PDB file of C-alpha atoms in Angstrom:
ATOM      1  CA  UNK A  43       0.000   0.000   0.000  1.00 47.00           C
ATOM      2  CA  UNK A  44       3.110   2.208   1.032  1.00 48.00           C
ATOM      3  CA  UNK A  45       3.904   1.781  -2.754  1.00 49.00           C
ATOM      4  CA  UNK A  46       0.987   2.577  -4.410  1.00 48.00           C
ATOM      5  CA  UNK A  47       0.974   6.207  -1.943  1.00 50.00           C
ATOM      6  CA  UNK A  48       4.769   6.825  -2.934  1.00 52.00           C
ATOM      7  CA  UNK A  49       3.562   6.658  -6.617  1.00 62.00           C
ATOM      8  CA  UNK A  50       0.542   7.997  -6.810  1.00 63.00           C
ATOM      9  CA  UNK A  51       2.521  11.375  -4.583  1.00 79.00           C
ATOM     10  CA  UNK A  52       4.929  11.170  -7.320  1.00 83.00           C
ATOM     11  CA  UNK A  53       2.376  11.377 -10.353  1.00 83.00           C
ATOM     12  CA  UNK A  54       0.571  14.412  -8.559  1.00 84.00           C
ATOM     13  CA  UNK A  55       4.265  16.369  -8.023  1.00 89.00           C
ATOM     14  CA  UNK A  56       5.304  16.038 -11.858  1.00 90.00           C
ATOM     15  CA  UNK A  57       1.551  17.142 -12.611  1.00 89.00           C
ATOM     16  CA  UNK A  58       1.746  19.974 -10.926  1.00 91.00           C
ATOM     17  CA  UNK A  59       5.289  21.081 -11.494  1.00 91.00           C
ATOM     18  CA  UNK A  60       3.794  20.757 -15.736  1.00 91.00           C
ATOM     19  CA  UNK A  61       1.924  23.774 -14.465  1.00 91.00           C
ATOM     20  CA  UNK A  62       4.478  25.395 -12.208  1.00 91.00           C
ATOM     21  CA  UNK A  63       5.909  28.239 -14.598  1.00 88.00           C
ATOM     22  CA  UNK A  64       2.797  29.293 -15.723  1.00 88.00           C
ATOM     23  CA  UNK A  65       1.679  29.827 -12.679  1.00 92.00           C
ATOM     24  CA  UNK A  66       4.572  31.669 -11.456  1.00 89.00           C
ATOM     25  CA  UNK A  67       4.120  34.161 -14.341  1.00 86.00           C
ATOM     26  CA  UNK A  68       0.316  34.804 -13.441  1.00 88.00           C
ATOM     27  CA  UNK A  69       1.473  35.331  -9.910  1.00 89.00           C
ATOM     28  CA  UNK A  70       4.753  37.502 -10.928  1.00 84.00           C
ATOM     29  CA  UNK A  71       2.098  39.151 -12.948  1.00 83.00           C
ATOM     30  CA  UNK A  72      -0.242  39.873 -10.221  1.00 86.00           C
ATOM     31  CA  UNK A  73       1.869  40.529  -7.432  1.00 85.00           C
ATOM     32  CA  UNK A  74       4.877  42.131  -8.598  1.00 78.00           C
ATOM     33  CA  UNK A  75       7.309  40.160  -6.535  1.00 78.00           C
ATOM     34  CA  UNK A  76       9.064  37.013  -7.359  1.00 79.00           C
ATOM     35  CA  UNK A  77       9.334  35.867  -3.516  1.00 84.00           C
ATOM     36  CA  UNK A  78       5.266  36.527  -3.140  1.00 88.00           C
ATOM     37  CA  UNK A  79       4.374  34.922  -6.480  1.00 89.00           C
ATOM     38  CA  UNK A  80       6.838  31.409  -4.840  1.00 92.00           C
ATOM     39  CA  UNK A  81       4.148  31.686  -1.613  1.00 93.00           C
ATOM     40  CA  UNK A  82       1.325  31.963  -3.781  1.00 94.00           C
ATOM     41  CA  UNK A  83       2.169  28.949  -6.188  1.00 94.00           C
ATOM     42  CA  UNK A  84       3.851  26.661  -3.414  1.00 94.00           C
ATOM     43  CA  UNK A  85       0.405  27.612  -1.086  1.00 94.00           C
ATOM     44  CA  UNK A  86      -1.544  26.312  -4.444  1.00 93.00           C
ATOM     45  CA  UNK A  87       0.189  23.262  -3.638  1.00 93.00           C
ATOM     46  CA  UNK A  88      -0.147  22.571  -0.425  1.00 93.00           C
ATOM     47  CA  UNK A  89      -3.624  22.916  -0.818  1.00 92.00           C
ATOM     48  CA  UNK A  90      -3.504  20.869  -3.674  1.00 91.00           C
ATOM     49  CA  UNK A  91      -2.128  18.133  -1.399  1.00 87.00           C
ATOM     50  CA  UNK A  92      -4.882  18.521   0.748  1.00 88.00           C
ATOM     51  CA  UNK A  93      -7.608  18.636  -2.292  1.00 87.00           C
ATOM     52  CA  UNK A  94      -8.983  14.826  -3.765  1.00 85.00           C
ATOM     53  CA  UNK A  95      -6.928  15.159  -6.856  1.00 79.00           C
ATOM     54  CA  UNK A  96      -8.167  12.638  -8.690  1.00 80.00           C
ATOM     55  CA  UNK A  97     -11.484  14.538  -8.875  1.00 86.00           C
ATOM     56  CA  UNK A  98      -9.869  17.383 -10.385  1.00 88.00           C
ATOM     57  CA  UNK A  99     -10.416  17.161 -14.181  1.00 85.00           C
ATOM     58  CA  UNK A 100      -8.582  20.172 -15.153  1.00 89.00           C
ATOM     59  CA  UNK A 101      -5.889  20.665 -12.721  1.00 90.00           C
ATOM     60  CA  UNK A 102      -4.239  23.677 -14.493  1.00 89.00           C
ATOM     61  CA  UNK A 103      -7.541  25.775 -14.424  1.00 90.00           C
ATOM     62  CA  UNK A 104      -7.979  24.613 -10.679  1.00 92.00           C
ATOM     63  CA  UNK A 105      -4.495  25.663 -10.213  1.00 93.00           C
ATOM     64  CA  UNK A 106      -4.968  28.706 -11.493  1.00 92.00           C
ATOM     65  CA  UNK A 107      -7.761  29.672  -9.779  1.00 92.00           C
ATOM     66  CA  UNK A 108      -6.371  28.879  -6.463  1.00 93.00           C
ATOM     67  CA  UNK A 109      -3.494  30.899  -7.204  1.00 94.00           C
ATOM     68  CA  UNK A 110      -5.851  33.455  -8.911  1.00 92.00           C
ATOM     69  CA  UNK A 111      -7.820  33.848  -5.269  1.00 92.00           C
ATOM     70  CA  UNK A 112      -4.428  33.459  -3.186  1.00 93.00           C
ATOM     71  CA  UNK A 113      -2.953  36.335  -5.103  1.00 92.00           C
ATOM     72  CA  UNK A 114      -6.038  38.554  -4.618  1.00 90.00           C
ATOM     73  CA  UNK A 115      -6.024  37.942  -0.732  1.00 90.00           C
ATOM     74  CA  UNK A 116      -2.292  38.761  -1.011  1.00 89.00           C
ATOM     75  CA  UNK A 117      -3.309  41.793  -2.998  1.00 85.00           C
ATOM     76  CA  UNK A 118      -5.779  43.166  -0.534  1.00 82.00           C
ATOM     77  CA  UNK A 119      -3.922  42.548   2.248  1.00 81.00           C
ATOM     78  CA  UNK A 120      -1.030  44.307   0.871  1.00 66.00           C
ATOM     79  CA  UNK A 121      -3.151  47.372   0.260  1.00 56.00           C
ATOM     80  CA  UNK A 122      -4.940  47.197   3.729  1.00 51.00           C
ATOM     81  CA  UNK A 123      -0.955  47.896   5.132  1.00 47.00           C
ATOM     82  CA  UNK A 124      -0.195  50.084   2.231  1.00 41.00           C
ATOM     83  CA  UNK A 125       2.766  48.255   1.241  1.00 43.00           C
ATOM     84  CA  UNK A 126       4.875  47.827  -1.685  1.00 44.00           C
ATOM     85  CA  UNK A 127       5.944  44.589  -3.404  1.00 44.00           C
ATOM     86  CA  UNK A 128       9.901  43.943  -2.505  1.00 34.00           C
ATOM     87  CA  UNK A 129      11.143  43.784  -5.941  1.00 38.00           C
ATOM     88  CA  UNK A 130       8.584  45.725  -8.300  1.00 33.00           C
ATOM     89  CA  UNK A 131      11.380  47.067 -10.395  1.00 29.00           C
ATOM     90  CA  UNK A 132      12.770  42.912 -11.143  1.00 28.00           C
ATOM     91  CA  UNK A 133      12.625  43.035 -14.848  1.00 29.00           C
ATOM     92  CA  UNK A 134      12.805  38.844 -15.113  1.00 31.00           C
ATOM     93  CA  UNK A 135      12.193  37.096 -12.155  1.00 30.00           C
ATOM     94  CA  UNK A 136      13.372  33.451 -14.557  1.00 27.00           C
ATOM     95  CA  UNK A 137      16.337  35.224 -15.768  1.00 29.00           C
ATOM     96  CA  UNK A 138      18.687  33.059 -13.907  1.00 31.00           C
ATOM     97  CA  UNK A 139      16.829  29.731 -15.253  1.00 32.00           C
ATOM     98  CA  UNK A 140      19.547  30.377 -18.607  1.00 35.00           C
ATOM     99  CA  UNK A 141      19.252  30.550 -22.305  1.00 34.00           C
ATOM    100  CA  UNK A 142      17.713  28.624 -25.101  1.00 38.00           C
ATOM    101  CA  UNK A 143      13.867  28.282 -26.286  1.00 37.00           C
ATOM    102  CA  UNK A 144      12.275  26.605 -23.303  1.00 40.00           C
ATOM    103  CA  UNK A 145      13.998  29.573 -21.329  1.00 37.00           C
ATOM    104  CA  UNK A 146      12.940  32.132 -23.648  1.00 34.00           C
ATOM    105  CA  UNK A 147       9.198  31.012 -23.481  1.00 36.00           C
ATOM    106  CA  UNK A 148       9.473  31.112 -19.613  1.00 39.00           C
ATOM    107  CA  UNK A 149      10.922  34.452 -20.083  1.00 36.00           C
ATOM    108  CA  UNK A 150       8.149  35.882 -22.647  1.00 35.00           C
ATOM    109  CA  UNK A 151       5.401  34.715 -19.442  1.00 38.00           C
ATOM    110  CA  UNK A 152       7.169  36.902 -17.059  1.00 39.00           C
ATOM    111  CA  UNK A 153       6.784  40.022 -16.518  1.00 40.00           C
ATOM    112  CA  UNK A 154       9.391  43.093 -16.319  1.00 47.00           C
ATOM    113  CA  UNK A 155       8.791  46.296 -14.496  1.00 51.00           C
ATOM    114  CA  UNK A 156       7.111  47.825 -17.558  1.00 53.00           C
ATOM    115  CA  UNK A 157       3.753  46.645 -17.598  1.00 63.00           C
ATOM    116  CA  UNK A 158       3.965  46.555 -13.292  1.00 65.00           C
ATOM    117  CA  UNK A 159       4.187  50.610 -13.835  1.00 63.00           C
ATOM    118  CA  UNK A 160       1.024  50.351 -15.123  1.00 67.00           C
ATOM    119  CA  UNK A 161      -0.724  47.747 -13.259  1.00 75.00           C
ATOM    120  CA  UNK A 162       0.242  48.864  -9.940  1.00 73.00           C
ATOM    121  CA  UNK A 163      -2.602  51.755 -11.218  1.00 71.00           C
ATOM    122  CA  UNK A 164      -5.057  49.005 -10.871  1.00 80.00           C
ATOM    123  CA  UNK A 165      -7.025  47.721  -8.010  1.00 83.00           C
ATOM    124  CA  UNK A 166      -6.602  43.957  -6.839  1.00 88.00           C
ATOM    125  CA  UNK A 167      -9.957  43.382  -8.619  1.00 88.00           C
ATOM    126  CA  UNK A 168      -9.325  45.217 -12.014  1.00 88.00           C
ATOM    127  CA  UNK A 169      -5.357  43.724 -12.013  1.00 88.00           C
ATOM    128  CA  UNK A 170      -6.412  40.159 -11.508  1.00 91.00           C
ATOM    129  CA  UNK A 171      -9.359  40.206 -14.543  1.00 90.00           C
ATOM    130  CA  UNK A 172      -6.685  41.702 -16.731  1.00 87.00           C
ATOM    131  CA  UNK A 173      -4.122  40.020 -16.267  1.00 87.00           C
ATOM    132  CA  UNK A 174      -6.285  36.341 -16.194  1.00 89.00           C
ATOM    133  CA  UNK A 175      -8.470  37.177 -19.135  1.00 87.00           C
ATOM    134  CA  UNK A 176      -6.315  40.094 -21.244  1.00 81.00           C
ATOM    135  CA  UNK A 177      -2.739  38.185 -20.672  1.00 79.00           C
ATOM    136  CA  UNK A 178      -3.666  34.667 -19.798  1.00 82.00           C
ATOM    137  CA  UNK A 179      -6.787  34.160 -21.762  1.00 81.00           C
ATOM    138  CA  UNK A 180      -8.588  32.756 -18.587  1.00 87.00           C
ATOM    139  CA  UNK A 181     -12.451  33.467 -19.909  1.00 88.00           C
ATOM    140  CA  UNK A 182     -14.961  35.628 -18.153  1.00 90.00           C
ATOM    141  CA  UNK A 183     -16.801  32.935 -15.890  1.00 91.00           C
ATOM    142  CA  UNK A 184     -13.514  31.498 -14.711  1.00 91.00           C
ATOM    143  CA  UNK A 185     -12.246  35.046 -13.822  1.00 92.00           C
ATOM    144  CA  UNK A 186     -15.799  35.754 -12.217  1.00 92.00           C
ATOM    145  CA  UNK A 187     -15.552  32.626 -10.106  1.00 90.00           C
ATOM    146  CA  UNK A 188     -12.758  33.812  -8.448  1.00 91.00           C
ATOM    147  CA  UNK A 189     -14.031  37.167  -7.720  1.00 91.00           C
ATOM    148  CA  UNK A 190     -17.300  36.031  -6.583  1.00 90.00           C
ATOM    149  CA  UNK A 191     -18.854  38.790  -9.332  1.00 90.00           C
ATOM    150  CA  UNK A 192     -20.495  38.247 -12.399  1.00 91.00           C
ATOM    151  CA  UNK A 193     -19.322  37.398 -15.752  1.00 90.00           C
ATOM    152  CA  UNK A 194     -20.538  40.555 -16.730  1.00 90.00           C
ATOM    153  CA  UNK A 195     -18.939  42.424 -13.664  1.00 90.00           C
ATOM    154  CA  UNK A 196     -15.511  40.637 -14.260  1.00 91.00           C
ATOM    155  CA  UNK A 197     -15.887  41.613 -17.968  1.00 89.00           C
ATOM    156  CA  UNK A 198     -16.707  45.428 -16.728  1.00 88.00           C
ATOM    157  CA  UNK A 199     -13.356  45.191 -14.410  1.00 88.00           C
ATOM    158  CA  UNK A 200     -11.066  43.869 -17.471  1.00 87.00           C
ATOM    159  CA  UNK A 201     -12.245  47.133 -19.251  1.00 84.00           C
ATOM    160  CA  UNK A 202     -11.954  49.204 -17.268  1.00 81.00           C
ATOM    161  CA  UNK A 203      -8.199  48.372 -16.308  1.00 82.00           C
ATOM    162  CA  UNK A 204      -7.735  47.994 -19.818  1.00 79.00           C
ATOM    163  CA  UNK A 205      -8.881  51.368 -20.483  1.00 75.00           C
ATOM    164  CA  UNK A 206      -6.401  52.192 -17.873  1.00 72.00           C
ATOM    165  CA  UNK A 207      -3.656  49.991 -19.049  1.00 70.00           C
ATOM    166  CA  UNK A 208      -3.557  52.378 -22.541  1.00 65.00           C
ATOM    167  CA  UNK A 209      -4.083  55.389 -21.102  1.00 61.00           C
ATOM    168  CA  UNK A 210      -1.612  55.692 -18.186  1.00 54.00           C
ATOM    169  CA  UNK A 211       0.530  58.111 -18.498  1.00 53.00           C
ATOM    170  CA  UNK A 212       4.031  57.948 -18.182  1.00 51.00           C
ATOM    171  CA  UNK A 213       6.241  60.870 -15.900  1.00 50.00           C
ATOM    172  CA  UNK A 214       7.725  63.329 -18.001  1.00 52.00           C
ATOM    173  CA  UNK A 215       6.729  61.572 -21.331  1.00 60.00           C
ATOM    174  CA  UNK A 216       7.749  63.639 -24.697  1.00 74.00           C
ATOM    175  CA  UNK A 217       4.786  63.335 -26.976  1.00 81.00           C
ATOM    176  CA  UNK A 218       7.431  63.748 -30.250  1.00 87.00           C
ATOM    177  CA  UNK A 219       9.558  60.911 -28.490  1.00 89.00           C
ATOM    178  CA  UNK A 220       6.718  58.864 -28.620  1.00 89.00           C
ATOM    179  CA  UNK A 221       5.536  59.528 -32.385  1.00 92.00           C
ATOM    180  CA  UNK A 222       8.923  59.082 -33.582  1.00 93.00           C
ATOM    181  CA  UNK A 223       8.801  55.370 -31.745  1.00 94.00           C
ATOM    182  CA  UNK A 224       5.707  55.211 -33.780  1.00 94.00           C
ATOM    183  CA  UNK A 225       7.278  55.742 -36.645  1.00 93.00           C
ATOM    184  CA  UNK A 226      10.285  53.459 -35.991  1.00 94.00           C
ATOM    185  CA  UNK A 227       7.728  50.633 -35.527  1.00 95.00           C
ATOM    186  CA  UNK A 228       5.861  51.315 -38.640  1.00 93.00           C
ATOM    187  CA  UNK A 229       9.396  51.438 -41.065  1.00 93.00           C
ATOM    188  CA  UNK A 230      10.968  48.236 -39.434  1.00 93.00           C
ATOM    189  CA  UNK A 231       7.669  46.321 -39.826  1.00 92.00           C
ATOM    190  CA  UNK A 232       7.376  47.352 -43.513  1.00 91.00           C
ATOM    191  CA  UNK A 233      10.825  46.672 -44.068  1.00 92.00           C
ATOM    192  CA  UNK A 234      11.051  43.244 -42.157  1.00 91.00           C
ATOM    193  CA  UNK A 235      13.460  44.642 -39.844  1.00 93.00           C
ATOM    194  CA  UNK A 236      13.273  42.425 -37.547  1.00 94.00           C
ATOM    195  CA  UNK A 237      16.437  43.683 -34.808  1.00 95.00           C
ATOM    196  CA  UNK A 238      14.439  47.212 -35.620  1.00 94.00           C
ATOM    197  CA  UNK A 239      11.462  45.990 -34.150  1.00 95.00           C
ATOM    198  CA  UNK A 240      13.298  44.219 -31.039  1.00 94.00           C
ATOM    199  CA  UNK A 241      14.748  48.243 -30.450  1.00 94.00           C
ATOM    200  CA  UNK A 242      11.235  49.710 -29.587  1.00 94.00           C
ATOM    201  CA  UNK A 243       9.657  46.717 -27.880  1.00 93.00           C
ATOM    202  CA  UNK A 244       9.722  46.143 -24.527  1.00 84.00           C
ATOM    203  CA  UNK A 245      11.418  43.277 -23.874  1.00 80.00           C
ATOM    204  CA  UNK A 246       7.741  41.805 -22.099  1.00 73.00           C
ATOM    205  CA  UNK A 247       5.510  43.543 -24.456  1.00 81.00           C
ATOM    206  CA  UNK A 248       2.235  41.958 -24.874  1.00 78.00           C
ATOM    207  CA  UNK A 249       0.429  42.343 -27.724  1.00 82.00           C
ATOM    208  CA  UNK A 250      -3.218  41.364 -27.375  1.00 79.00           C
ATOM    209  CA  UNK A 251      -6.075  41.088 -30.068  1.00 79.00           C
ATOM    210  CA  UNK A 252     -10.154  39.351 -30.027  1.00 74.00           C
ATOM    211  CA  UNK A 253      -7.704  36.160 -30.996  1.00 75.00           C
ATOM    212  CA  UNK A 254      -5.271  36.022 -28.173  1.00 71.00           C
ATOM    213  CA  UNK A 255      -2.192  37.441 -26.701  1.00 72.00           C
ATOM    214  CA  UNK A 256       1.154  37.584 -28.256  1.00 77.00           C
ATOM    215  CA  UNK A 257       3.938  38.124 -25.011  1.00 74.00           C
ATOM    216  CA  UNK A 258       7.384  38.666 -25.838  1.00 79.00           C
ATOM    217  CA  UNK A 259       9.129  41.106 -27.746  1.00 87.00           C
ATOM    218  CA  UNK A 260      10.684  38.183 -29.987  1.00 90.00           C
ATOM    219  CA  UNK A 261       7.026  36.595 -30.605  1.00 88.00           C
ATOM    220  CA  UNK A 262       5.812  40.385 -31.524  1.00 90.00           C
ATOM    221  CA  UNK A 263       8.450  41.115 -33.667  1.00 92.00           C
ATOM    222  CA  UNK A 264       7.748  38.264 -35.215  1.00 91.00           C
ATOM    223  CA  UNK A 265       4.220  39.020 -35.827  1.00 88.00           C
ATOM    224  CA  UNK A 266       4.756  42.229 -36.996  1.00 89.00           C
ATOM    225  CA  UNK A 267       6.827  41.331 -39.783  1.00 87.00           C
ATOM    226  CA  UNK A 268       4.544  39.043 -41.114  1.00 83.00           C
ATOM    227  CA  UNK A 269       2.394  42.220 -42.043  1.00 82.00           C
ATOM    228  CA  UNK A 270       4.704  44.425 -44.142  1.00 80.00           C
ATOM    229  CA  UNK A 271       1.760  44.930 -46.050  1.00 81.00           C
ATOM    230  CA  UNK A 272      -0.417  46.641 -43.967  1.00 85.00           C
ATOM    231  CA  UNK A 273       2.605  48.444 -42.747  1.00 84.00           C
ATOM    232  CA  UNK A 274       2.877  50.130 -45.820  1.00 84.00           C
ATOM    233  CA  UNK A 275      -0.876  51.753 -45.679  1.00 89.00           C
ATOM    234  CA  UNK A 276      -0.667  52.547 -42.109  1.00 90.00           C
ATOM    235  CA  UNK A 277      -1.410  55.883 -41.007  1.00 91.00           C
ATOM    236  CA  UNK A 278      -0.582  57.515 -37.715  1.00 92.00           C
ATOM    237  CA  UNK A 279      -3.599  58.033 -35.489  1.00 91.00           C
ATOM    238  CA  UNK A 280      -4.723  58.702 -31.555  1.00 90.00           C
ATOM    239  CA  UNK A 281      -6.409  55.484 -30.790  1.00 87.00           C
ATOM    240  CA  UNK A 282      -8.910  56.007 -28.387  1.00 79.00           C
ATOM    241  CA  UNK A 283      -6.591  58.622 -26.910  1.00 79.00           C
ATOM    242  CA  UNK A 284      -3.340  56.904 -27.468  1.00 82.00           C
ATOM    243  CA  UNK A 285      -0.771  57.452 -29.803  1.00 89.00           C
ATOM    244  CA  UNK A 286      -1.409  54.468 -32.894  1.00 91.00           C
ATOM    245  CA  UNK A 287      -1.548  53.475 -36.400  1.00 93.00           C
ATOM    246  CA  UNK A 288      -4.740  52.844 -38.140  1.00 93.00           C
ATOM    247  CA  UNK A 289      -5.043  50.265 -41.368  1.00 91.00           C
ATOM    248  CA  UNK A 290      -7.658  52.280 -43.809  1.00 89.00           C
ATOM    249  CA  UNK A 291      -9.525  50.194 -45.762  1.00 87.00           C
ATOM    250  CA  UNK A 292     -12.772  51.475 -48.746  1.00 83.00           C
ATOM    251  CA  UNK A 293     -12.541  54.957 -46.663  1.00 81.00           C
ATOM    252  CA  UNK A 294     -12.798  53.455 -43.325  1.00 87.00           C
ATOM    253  CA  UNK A 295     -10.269  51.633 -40.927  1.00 89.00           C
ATOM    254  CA  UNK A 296     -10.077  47.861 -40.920  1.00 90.00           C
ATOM    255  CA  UNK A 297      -7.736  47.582 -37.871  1.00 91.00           C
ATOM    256  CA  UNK A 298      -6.292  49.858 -35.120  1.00 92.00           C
ATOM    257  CA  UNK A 299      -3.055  49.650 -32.777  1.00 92.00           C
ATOM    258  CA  UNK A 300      -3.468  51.736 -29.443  1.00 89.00           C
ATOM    259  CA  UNK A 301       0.484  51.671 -27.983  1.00 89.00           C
ATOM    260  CA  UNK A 302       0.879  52.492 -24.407  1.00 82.00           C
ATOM    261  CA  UNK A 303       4.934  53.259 -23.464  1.00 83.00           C
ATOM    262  CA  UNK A 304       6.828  52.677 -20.809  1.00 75.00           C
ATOM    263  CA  UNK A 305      10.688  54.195 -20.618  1.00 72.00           C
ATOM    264  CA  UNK A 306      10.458  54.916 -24.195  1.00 83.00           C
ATOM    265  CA  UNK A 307       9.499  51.941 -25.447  1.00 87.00           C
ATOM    266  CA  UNK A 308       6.446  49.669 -26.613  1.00 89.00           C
ATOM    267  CA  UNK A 309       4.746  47.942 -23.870  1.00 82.00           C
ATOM    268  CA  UNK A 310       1.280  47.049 -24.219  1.00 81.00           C
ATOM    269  CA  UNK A 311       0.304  46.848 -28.230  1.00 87.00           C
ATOM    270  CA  UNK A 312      -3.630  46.329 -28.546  1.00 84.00           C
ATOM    271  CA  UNK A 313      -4.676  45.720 -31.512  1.00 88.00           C
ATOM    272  CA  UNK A 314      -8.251  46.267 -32.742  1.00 87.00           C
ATOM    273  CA  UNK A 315      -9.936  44.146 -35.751  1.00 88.00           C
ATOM    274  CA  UNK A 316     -13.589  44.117 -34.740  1.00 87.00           C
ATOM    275  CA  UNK A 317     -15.867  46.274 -37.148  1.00 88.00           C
ATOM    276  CA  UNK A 318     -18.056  46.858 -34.194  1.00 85.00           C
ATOM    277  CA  UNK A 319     -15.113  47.903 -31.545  1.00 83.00           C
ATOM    278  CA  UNK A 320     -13.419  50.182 -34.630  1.00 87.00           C
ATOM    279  CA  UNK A 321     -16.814  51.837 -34.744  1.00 85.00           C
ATOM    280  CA  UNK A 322     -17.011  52.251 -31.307  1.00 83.00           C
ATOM    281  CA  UNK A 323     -13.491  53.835 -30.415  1.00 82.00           C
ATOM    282  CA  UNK A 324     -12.025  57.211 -31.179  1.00 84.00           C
ATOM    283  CA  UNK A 325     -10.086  57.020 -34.105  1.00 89.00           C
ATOM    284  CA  UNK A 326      -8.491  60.461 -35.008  1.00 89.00           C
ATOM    285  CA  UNK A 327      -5.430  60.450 -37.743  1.00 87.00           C
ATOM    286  CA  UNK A 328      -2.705  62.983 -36.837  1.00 88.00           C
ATOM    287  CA  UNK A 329      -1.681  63.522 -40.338  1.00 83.00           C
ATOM    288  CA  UNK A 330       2.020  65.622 -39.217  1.00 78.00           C
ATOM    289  CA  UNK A 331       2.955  62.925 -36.393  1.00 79.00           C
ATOM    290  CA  UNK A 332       5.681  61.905 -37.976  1.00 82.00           C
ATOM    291  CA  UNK A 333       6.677  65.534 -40.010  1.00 69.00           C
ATOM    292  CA  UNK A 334       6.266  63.948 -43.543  1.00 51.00           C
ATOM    293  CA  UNK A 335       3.054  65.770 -44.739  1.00 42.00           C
ATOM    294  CA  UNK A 336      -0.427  64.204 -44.623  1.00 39.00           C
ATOM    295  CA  UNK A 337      -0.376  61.017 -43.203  1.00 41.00           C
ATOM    296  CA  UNK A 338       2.803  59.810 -44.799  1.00 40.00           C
ATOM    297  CA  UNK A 339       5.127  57.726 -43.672  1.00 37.00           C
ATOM    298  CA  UNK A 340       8.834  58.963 -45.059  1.00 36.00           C
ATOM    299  CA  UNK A 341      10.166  57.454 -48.152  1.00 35.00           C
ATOM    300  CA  UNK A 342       7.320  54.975 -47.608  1.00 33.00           C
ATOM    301  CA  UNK A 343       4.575  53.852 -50.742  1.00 32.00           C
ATOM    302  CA  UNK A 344       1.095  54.935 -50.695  1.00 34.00           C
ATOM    303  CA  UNK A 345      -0.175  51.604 -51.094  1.00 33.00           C
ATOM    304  CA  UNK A 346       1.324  48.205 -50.553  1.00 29.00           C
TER     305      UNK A 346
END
């Protein structure tokens, strides 16, 4: 019987440590701290060990929840003493794990102390349905089940610190600074310049559309270059509020980047496809961003 225990312990360890990174990252995420987010995943096991596993039949979304709700008590309870995280400002908490693609993909799930500028803006409610739902993909009635709100309400709370995401401002930020990034962004991805693109991106920027998120600035370079295209009919535009580039398409836009920056560069890259959501948001095109005439990008084609 001793056996079949020793086993059976065994099998539920090398589950759970299948999920162990990516929880890490959605409690680095959350919390800011690399020590906190350890206590919140190794607390997600101990109560794993005291759960009936084998009735579990999706352990990583139990996981996650558990570390979703441990991180929120965490979260409150930090605010209650109005404290700080101990290492907000760790750019890669898996930076000693070393090098190669496994690492990299660890790496691209962290989170550096660009996007914590701007979630620290958020309360524990509003940071937790972003960062499940905008940079986990967790849906709405997972993230509500946590909360103890409504789909509807945890959808209204990943909004609004959405909204908040793209529109906090940086200290000191130079508008110009920020158009000419713009700019650079637009040329390397029309040219397929891909170390270009690696220049203005954050090193964790997270590039989100109605598909998915894209987290990395490797896996968004990437992206980008696979639309040189579009690159070459993109305008320069204030994207509900923040500084963007919209696609025009028959007279009207068919897609929309909003960029929010942190230490002059990319951070959060949202990009919008849905006819509906386009409609909905302020587009405006700032025709002299970049100080080439009407909406022109320098030595770059009208049309693709």
């Amino acid at each position: 019987m001793t056996g079949h225990a020793e086993d059976g312990n065994e099998l539920l360890v090398r589950r759970f440590e299948e999920h162990r990174d990516r929880l890490r990252a959605v409690a680095h995420r959350m919390l800011g701290s690399a020590a906190e987010a350890e206590d919140a995943v190794q607390e997600a096991w101990i109560r794993l060990g005291r759960s009936d596993a084998g009735r579990i039949d999706n352990l990583g979304g139990w996981l996650t929840t558990v570390v979703g709700r441990v991180c929120l008590d965490m979260l409150r309870s930090r605010g209650s003493r109005a404290e700080e995280p101990l290492d907000s400002t760790l750019a890669a908490p898996l930076a000693e794990a070393g090098t190669g693609p496994e690492q990299d993909a660890l790496l691209a799930d962290s989170v550096g102390a660009a996007l914590l500028v701007v979630l620290d803006t958020l309360t524990p409610a509003e940071r937790l349905a972003f960062v499940l739902h905008d940079l986990f993909a967790v849906p709405y009635e997972e993230v509500s089940a946590i909360l103890g709100r409504s789909p509807a309400a945890a959808r209204q709370l990943a909004s609004r610190a959405r909204r908040r995401v793209q529109g906090a401002p940086e200290p000191e930020a130079d508008p110009a600074r920020r158009w000419r990034i713009v700019e650079a962004f637009l040329t390397a991805a029309r040219d397929g310049d891909f170390e270009g693109l690696l220049r203005v991106l954050d090193p964790d920027v997270v590039a989100r559309t109605e598909a998915g998120v894209n987290a990395g600035a490797a896996a968004v370079a990437a992206g980008a270059m696979t639309y040189a295209r579009l690159a070459g009919v993109a305008r320069p535009a204030l994207v509900d509020g923040c500084p963007g580039l919209v696609v025009p398409a028959g007279g009207r836009p068919e897609r929309a980047l909003a960029f929010t920056f942190v230490r002059d560069r990319i951070a959060v890259i949202e990009v919008v496809l849905d006819p509906q959501r386009l409609a909905r948001i302020g587009i405006h095109p700032v025709p002299d961003a970049f100080g080439t005439g009407p909406g022109r990008v320098q030595d770059g084609p009208d049309e693709a």
